[in-house]
mmCIF file with all atom_site columns, C-alpha atoms in Angstrom:
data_model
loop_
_atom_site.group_PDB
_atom_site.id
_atom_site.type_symbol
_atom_site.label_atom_id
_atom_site.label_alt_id
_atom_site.label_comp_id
_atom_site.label_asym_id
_atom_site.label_entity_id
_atom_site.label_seq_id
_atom_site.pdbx_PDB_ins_code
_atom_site.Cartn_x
_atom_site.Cartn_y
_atom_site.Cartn_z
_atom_site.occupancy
_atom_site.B_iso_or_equiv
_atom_site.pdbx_formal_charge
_atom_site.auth_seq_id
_atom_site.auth_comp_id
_atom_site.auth_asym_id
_atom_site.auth_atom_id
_atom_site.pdbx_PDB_model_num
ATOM 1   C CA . UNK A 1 1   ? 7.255   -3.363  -21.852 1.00 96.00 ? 246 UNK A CA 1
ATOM 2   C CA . UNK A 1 2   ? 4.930   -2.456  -19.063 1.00 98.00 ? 247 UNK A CA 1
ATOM 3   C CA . UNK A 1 3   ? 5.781   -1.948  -15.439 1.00 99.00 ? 248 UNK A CA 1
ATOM 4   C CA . UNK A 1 4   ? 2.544   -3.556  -13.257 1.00 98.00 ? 249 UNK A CA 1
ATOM 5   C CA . UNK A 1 5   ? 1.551   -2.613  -9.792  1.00 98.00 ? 250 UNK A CA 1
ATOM 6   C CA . UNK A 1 6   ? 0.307   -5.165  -7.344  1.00 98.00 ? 251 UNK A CA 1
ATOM 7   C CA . UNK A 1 7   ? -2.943  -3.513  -7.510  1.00 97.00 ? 252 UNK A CA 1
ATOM 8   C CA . UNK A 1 8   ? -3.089  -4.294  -11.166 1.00 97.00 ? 253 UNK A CA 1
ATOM 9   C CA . UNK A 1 9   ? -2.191  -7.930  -10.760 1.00 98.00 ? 254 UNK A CA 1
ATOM 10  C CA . UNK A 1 10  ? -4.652  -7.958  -7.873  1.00 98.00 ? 255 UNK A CA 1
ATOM 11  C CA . UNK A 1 11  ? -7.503  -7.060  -10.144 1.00 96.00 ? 256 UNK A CA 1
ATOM 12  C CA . UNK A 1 12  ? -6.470  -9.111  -12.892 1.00 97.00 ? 257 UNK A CA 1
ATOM 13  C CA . UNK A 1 13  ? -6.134  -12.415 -10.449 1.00 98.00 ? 258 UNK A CA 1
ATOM 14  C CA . UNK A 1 14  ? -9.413  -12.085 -8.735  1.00 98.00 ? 259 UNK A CA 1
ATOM 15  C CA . UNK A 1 15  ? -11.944 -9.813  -10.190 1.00 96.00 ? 260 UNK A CA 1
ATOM 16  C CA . UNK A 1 16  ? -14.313 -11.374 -12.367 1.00 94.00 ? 261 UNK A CA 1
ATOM 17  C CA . UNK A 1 17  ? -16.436 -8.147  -13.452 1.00 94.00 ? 262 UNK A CA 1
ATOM 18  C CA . UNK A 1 18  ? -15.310 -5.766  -16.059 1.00 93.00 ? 263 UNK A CA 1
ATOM 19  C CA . UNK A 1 19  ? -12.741 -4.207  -14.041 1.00 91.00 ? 264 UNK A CA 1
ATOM 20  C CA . UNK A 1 20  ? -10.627 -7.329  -13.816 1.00 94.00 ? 265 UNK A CA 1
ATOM 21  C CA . UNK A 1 21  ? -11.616 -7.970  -17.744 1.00 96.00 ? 266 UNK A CA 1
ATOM 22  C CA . UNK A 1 22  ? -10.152 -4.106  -18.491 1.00 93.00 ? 267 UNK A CA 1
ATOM 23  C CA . UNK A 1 23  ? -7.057  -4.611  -16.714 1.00 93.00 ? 268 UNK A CA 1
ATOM 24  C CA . UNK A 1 24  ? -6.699  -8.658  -18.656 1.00 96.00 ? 269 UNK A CA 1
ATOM 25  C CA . UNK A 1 25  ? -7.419  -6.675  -21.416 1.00 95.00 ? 270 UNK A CA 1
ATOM 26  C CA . UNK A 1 26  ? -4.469  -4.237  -20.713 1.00 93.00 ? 271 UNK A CA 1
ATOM 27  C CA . UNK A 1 27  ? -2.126  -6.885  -19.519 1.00 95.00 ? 272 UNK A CA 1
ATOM 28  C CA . UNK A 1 28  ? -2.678  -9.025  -23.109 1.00 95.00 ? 273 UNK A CA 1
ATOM 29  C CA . UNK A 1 29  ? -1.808  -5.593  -25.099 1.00 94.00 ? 274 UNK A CA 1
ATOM 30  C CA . UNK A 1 30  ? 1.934   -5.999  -23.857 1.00 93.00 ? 275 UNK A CA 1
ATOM 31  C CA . UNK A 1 31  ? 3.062   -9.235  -21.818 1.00 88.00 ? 276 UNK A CA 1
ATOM 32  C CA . UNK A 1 32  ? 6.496   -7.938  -21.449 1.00 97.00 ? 277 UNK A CA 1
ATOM 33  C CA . UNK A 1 33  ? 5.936   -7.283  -17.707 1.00 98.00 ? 278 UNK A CA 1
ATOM 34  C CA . UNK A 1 34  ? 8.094   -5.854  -15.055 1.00 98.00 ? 279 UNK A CA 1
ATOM 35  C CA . UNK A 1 35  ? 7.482   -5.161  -11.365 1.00 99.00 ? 280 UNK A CA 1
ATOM 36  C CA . UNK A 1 36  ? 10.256  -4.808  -8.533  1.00 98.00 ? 281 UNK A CA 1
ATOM 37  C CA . UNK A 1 37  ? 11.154  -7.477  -6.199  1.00 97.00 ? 282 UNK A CA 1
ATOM 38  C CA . UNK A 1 38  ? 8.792   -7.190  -3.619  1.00 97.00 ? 283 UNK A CA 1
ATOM 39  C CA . UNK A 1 39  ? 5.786   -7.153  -6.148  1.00 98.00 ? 284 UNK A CA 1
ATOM 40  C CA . UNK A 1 40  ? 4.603   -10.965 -5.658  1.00 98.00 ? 285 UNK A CA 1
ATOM 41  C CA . UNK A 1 41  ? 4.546   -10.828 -2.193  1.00 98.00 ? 286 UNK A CA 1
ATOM 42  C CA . UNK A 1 42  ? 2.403   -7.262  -2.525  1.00 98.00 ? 287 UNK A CA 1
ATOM 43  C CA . UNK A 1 43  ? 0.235   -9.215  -4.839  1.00 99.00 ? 288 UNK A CA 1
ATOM 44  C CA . UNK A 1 44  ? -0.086  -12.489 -2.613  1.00 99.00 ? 289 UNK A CA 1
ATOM 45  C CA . UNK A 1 45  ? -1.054  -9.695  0.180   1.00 98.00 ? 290 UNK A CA 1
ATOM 46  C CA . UNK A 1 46  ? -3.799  -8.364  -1.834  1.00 98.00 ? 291 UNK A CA 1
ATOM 47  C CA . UNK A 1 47  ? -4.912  -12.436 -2.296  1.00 99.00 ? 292 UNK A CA 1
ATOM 48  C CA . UNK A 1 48  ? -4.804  -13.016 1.408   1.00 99.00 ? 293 UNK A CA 1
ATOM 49  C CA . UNK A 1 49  ? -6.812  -9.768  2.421   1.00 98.00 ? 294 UNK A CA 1
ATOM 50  C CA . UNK A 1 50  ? -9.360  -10.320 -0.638  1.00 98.00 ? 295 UNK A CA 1
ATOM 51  C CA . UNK A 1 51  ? -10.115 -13.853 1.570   1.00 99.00 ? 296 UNK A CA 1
ATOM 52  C CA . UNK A 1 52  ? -10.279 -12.789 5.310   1.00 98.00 ? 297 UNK A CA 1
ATOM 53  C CA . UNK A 1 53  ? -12.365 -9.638  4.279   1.00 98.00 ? 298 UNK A CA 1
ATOM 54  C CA . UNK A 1 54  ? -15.202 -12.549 2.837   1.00 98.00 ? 299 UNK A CA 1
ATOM 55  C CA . UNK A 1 55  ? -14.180 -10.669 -0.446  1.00 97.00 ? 300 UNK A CA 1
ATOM 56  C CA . UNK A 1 56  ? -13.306 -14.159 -2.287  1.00 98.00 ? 301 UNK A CA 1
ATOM 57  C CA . UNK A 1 57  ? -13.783 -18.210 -1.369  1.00 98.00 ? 302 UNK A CA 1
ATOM 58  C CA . UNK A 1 58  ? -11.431 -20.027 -0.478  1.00 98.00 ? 303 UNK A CA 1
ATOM 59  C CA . UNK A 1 59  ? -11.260 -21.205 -3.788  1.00 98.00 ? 304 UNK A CA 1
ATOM 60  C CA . UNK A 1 60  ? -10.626 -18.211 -5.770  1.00 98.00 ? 305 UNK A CA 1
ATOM 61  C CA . UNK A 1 61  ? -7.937  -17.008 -3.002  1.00 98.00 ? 306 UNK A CA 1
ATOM 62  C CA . UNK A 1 62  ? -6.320  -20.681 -4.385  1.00 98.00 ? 307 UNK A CA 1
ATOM 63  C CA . UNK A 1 63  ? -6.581  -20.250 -7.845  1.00 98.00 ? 308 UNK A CA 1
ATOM 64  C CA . UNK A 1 64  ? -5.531  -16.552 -7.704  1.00 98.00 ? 309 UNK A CA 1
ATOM 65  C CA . UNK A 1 65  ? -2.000  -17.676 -5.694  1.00 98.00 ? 310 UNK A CA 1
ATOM 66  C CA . UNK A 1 66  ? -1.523  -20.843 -8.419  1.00 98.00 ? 311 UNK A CA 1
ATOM 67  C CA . UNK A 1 67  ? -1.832  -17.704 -11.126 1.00 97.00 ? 312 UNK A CA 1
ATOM 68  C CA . UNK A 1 68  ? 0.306   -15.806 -9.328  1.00 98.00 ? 313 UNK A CA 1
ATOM 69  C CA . UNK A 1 69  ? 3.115   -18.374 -9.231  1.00 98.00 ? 314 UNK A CA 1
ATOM 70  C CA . UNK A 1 70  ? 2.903   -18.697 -13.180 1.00 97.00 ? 315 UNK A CA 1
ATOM 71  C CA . UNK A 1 71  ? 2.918   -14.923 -14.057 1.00 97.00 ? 316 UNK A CA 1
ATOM 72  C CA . UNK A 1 72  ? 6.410   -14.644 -16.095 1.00 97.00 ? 317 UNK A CA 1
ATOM 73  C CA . UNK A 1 73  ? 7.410   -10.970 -14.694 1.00 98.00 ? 318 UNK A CA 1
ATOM 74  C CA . UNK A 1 74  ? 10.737  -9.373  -15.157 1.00 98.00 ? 319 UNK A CA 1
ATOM 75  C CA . UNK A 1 75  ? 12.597  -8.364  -11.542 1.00 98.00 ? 320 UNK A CA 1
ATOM 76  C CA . UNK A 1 76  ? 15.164  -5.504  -12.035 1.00 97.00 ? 321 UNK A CA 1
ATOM 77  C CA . UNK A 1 77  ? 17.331  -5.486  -9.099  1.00 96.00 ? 322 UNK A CA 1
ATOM 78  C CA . UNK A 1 78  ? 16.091  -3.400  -6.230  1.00 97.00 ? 323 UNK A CA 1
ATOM 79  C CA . UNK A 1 79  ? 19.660  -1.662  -5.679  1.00 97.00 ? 324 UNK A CA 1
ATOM 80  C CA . UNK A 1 80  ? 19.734  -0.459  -9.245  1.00 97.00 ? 325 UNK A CA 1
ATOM 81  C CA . UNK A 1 81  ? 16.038  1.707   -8.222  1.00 98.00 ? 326 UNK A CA 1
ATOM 82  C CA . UNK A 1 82  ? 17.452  2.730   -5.021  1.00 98.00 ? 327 UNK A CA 1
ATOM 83  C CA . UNK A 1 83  ? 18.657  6.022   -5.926  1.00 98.00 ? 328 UNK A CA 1
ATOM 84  C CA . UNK A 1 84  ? 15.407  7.036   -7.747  1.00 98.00 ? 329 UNK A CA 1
ATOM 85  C CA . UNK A 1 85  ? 12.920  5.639   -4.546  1.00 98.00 ? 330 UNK A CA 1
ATOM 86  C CA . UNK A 1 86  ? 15.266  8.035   -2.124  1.00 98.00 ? 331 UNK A CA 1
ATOM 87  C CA . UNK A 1 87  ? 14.418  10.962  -4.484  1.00 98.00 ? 332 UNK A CA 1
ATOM 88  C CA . UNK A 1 88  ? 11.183  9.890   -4.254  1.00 98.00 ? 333 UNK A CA 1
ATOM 89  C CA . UNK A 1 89  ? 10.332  9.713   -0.588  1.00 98.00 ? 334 UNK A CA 1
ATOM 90  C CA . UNK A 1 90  ? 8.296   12.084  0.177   1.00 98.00 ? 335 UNK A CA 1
ATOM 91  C CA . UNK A 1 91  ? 5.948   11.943  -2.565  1.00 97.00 ? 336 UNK A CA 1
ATOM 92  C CA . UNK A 1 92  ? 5.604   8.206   -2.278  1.00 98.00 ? 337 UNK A CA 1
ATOM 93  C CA . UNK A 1 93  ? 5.885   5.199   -0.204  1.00 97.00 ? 338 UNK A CA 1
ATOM 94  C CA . UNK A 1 94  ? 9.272   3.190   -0.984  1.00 97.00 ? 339 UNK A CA 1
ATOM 95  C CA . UNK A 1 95  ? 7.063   0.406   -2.365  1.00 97.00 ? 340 UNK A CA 1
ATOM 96  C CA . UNK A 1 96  ? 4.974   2.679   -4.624  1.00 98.00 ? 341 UNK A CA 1
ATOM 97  C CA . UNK A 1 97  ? 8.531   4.265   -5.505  1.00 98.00 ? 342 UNK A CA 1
ATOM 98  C CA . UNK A 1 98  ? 10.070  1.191   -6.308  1.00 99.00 ? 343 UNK A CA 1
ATOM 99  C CA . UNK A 1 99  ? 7.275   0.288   -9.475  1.00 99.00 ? 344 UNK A CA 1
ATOM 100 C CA . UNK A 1 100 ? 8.243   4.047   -10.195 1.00 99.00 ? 345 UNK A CA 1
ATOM 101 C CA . UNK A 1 101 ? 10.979  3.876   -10.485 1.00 99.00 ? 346 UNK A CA 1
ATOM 102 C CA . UNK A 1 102 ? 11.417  0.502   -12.477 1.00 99.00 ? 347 UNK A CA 1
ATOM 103 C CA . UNK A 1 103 ? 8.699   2.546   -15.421 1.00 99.00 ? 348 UNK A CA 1
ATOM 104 C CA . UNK A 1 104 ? 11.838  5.430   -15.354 1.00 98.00 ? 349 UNK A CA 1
ATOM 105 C CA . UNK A 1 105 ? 14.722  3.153   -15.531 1.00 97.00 ? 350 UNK A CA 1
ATOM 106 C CA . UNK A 1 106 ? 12.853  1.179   -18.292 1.00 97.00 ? 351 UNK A CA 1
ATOM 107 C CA . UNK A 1 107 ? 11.321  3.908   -19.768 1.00 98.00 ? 352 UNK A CA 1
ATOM 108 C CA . UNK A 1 108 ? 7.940   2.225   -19.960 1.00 97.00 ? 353 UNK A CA 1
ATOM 109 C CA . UNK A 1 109 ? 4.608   3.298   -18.583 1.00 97.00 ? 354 UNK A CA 1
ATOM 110 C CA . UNK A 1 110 ? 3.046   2.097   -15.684 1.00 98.00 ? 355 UNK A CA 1
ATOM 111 C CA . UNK A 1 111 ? -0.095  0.400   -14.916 1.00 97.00 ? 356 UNK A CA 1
ATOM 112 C CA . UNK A 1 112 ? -1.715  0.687   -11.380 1.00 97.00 ? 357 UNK A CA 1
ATOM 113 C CA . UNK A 1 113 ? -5.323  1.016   -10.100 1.00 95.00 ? 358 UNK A CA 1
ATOM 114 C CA . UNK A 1 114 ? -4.411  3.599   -7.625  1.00 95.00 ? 359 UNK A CA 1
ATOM 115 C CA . UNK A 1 115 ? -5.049  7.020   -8.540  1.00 95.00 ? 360 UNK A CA 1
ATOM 116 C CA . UNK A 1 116 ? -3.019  8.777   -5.757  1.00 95.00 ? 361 UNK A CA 1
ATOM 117 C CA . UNK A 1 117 ? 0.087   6.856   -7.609  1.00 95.00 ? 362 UNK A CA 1
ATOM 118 C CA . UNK A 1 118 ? -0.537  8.470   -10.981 1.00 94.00 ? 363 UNK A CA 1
ATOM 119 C CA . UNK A 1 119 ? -1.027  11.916  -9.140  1.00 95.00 ? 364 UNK A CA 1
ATOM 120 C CA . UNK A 1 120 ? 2.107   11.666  -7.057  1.00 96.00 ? 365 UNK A CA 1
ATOM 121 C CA . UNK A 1 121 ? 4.292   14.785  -7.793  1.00 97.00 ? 366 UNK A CA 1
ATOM 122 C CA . UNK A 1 122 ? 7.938   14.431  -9.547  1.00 95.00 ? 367 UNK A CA 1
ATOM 123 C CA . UNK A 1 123 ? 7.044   11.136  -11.165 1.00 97.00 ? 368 UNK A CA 1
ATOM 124 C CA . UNK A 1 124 ? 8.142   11.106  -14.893 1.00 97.00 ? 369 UNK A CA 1
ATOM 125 C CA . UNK A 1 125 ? 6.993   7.732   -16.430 1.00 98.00 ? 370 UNK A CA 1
ATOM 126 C CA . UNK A 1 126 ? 3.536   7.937   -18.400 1.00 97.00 ? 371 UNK A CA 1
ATOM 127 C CA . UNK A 1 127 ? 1.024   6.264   -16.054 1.00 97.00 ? 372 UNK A CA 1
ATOM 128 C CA . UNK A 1 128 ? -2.050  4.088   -17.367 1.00 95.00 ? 373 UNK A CA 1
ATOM 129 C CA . UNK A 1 129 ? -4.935  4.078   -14.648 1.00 95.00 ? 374 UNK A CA 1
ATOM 130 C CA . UNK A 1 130 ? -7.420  1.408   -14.655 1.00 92.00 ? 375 UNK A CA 1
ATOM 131 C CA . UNK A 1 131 ? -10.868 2.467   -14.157 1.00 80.00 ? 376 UNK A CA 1
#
């Protein structure tokens, strides 16, 4: 099992250089994913900003939500995290917190893009950075 940030998903749904491959690669090793409630919309976010920023056609930004909408993901319920995101909130953001939490309750590592994330103080779950 693997938690997986929206960042992670991002790059694996619309970056076609090695990046994206790395983090396909990474996503392969283990497709028992997890990733809190709010994750798709996080991810469909990422999508949407990847377009208006000229980032992505129109096309991509299409085939990267039809992805999204297949990915089989596991949701743990965003009361059972609560406790841990509170302990978390000042080191974190209570979306960052939540995909923290999830890796503790599961006791898996996490996989994100964002460095700041991995370096956040109090966090106990192992943390795989792409990049």
């Amino acid at each position: 099992m693997i938690v997986v940030d929206a960042s992670a998903f991002g790059f694996a749904l619309l970056d076609e250089g090695p990046f994206g491959d790395q983090c396909r690669d990474l996503l392969a090793e283990d497709d028992r994913w997890i990733a809190p409630e709010h994750w798709m919309v996080e991810v469909l976010s990422i999508i949407r900003g990847n377009l208006l920023g000229g980032k992505i056609a129109e096309e991509h930004a299409a085939e990267a939500t039809d992805g999204l909408a297949r990915l089989q993901v596991t949701v743990p319920l965003t009361r059972i995290l609560l406790p841990r995101m509170w302990e978390l909130r000042n080191n974190l953001s209570t979306y960052d917190a939540a995909y923290v939490a999830a890796a503790e309750v599961y006791g898996c590592r996490l996989l994100t893009a964002d460095e700041r994330l991995a370096r956040a103080p109090g966090i106990t779950c192992p943390v795989a950075v792409l990049g």
